[in-house]
Amino acid sequence: QGREFLQFMHQHGLRPGTPITIISHDRIVDAITIKTPKQNPVTLGMTAAGKILVRKTTSR
């Protein structure tokens, strides 16, 4: 990934191993809003979101 993208992810608490919750998926504008345990929600376009590798876990 590019440096600016990685800096953006880091600033929003999106680091390897960090759990995220998908808050919403807006199909009209093709974006998702996600949240990490320690950060405010952040909205990402699907191009940016597609660069994030995730693994589904069970709900708590």
Short mmCIF file of N, CA and C in Angstrom, two decimals:
data_model
loop_
_atom_site.label_atom_id
_atom_site.label_comp_id
_atom_site.label_asym_id
_atom_site.label_seq_id
_atom_site.Cartn_x
_atom_site.Cartn_y
_atom_site.Cartn_z
N GLN A 1 0.84 -1.19 0.00
CA GLN A 1 0.00 0.00 0.00
C GLN A 1 0.88 1.24 0.00
N GLY A 2 0.31 2.34 -0.48
CA GLY A 2 1.05 3.59 -0.52
C GLY A 2 1.21 4.21 0.86
N ARG A 3 2.19 5.07 0.97
CA ARG A 3 2.50 5.71 2.26
C ARG A 3 1.32 6.51 2.80
N GLU A 4 0.67 7.32 1.95
CA GLU A 4 -0.46 8.14 2.42
C GLU A 4 -1.61 7.28 2.91
N PHE A 5 -1.88 6.20 2.20
CA PHE A 5 -2.95 5.29 2.62
C PHE A 5 -2.62 4.68 3.99
N LEU A 6 -1.39 4.21 4.15
CA LEU A 6 -0.99 3.61 5.43
C LEU A 6 -1.03 4.63 6.57
N GLN A 7 -0.65 5.87 6.30
CA GLN A 7 -0.73 6.92 7.33
C GLN A 7 -2.19 7.17 7.72
N PHE A 8 -3.08 7.22 6.73
CA PHE A 8 -4.50 7.41 7.00
C PHE A 8 -5.02 6.28 7.89
N MET A 9 -4.69 5.06 7.55
CA MET A 9 -5.13 3.91 8.34
C MET A 9 -4.61 4.00 9.77
N HIS A 10 -3.34 4.32 9.91
CA HIS A 10 -2.72 4.45 11.24
C HIS A 10 -3.41 5.54 12.06
N GLN A 11 -3.69 6.69 11.45
CA GLN A 11 -4.33 7.80 12.16
C GLN A 11 -5.72 7.43 12.66
N HIS A 12 -6.36 6.48 12.01
CA HIS A 12 -7.71 6.08 12.39
C HIS A 12 -7.73 4.76 13.17
N GLY A 13 -6.56 4.36 13.66
CA GLY A 13 -6.48 3.18 14.50
C GLY A 13 -6.61 1.87 13.76
N LEU A 14 -6.46 1.90 12.45
CA LEU A 14 -6.60 0.68 11.65
C LEU A 14 -5.21 0.09 11.41
N ARG A 15 -4.85 -0.83 12.31
CA ARG A 15 -3.54 -1.47 12.26
C ARG A 15 -3.74 -2.98 12.20
N PRO A 16 -2.74 -3.72 11.75
CA PRO A 16 -2.88 -5.18 11.72
C PRO A 16 -3.27 -5.74 13.09
N GLY A 17 -4.25 -6.62 13.09
CA GLY A 17 -4.71 -7.25 14.32
C GLY A 17 -5.77 -6.49 15.09
N THR A 18 -6.08 -5.26 14.68
CA THR A 18 -7.08 -4.46 15.37
C THR A 18 -8.48 -4.89 14.94
N PRO A 19 -9.34 -5.23 15.90
CA PRO A 19 -10.71 -5.60 15.52
C PRO A 19 -11.49 -4.37 15.04
N ILE A 20 -12.35 -4.58 14.06
CA ILE A 20 -13.22 -3.51 13.58
C ILE A 20 -14.66 -4.00 13.58
N THR A 21 -15.56 -3.05 13.67
CA THR A 21 -16.99 -3.33 13.54
C THR A 21 -17.51 -2.53 12.37
N ILE A 22 -18.26 -3.17 11.49
CA ILE A 22 -18.89 -2.44 10.39
C ILE A 22 -20.18 -1.84 10.93
N ILE A 23 -20.25 -0.52 10.92
CA ILE A 23 -21.41 0.21 11.44
C ILE A 23 -22.50 0.29 10.39
N SER A 24 -22.11 0.61 9.15
CA SER A 24 -23.10 0.71 8.07
C SER A 24 -22.44 0.50 6.72
N HIS A 25 -23.26 0.14 5.74
CA HIS A 25 -22.82 0.00 4.36
C HIS A 25 -23.83 0.74 3.50
N ASP A 26 -23.41 1.82 2.89
CA ASP A 26 -24.28 2.62 2.04
C ASP A 26 -24.04 2.23 0.59
N ARG A 27 -24.94 1.46 0.03
CA ARG A 27 -24.78 0.97 -1.34
C ARG A 27 -24.95 2.08 -2.37
N ILE A 28 -25.69 3.12 -2.03
CA ILE A 28 -25.91 4.21 -2.98
C ILE A 28 -24.62 4.95 -3.28
N VAL A 29 -23.83 5.27 -2.25
CA VAL A 29 -22.57 5.98 -2.47
C VAL A 29 -21.36 5.04 -2.42
N ASP A 30 -21.62 3.74 -2.26
CA ASP A 30 -20.57 2.72 -2.27
C ASP A 30 -19.51 2.99 -1.20
N ALA A 31 -19.97 3.06 0.06
CA ALA A 31 -19.06 3.35 1.17
C ALA A 31 -19.49 2.55 2.40
N ILE A 32 -18.53 2.31 3.28
CA ILE A 32 -18.84 1.67 4.56
C ILE A 32 -18.33 2.56 5.69
N THR A 33 -18.98 2.46 6.83
CA THR A 33 -18.51 3.13 8.04
C THR A 33 -18.10 2.04 9.01
N ILE A 34 -16.87 2.16 9.51
CA ILE A 34 -16.33 1.17 10.43
C ILE A 34 -15.85 1.85 11.70
N LYS A 35 -15.68 1.03 12.75
CA LYS A 35 -15.19 1.57 14.02
C LYS A 35 -14.24 0.57 14.65
N THR A 36 -13.17 1.11 15.24
CA THR A 36 -12.26 0.30 16.04
C THR A 36 -12.62 0.56 17.51
N PRO A 37 -12.18 -0.29 18.42
CA PRO A 37 -12.55 -0.11 19.83
C PRO A 37 -12.15 1.24 20.43
N LYS A 38 -11.05 1.84 19.97
CA LYS A 38 -10.55 3.06 20.61
C LYS A 38 -10.69 4.32 19.77
N GLN A 39 -11.31 4.24 18.60
CA GLN A 39 -11.40 5.39 17.70
C GLN A 39 -12.85 5.69 17.36
N ASN A 40 -13.08 6.91 16.86
CA ASN A 40 -14.38 7.27 16.35
C ASN A 40 -14.62 6.55 15.03
N PRO A 41 -15.88 6.41 14.62
CA PRO A 41 -16.16 5.78 13.32
C PRO A 41 -15.51 6.55 12.17
N VAL A 42 -15.16 5.82 11.12
CA VAL A 42 -14.58 6.42 9.92
C VAL A 42 -15.30 5.81 8.72
N THR A 43 -15.60 6.65 7.74
CA THR A 43 -16.25 6.19 6.51
C THR A 43 -15.21 6.05 5.41
N LEU A 44 -15.25 4.92 4.74
CA LEU A 44 -14.31 4.62 3.66
C LEU A 44 -15.08 4.28 2.39
N GLY A 45 -14.57 4.76 1.27
CA GLY A 45 -15.08 4.31 -0.01
C GLY A 45 -14.70 2.86 -0.20
N MET A 46 -15.41 2.17 -1.06
CA MET A 46 -15.15 0.75 -1.23
C MET A 46 -13.77 0.46 -1.84
N THR A 47 -13.21 1.39 -2.59
CA THR A 47 -11.85 1.19 -3.12
C THR A 47 -10.86 1.11 -1.97
N ALA A 48 -10.95 2.05 -1.02
CA ALA A 48 -10.06 2.03 0.15
C ALA A 48 -10.36 0.83 1.03
N ALA A 49 -11.64 0.56 1.26
CA ALA A 49 -12.02 -0.56 2.12
C ALA A 49 -11.54 -1.89 1.53
N GLY A 50 -11.51 -1.97 0.22
CA GLY A 50 -11.06 -3.19 -0.44
C GLY A 50 -9.59 -3.48 -0.25
N LYS A 51 -8.84 -2.52 0.21
CA LYS A 51 -7.41 -2.72 0.47
C LYS A 51 -7.15 -3.30 1.85
N ILE A 52 -8.19 -3.41 2.66
CA ILE A 52 -8.04 -3.90 4.03
C ILE A 52 -8.38 -5.39 4.07
N LEU A 53 -7.45 -6.19 4.54
CA LEU A 53 -7.66 -7.62 4.68
C LEU A 53 -8.28 -7.87 6.05
N VAL A 54 -9.42 -8.55 6.07
CA VAL A 54 -10.11 -8.83 7.33
C VAL A 54 -10.36 -10.32 7.49
N ARG A 55 -10.58 -10.69 8.73
CA ARG A 55 -10.96 -12.06 9.06
C ARG A 55 -12.18 -11.98 9.96
N LYS A 56 -13.24 -12.65 9.58
CA LYS A 56 -14.47 -12.63 10.36
C LYS A 56 -14.27 -13.41 11.65
N THR A 57 -14.76 -12.82 12.74
CA THR A 57 -14.73 -13.49 14.04
C THR A 57 -16.14 -13.54 14.58
N THR A 58 -16.35 -14.28 15.63
CA THR A 58 -17.67 -14.36 16.23
C THR A 58 -17.96 -13.10 17.02
N SER A 59 -19.23 -12.75 17.12
CA SER A 59 -19.64 -11.57 17.89
C SER A 59 -19.42 -11.83 19.36
N ARG A 60 -19.23 -10.74 20.09
CA ARG A 60 -19.07 -10.87 21.55
C ARG A 60 -20.33 -10.53 22.23
#
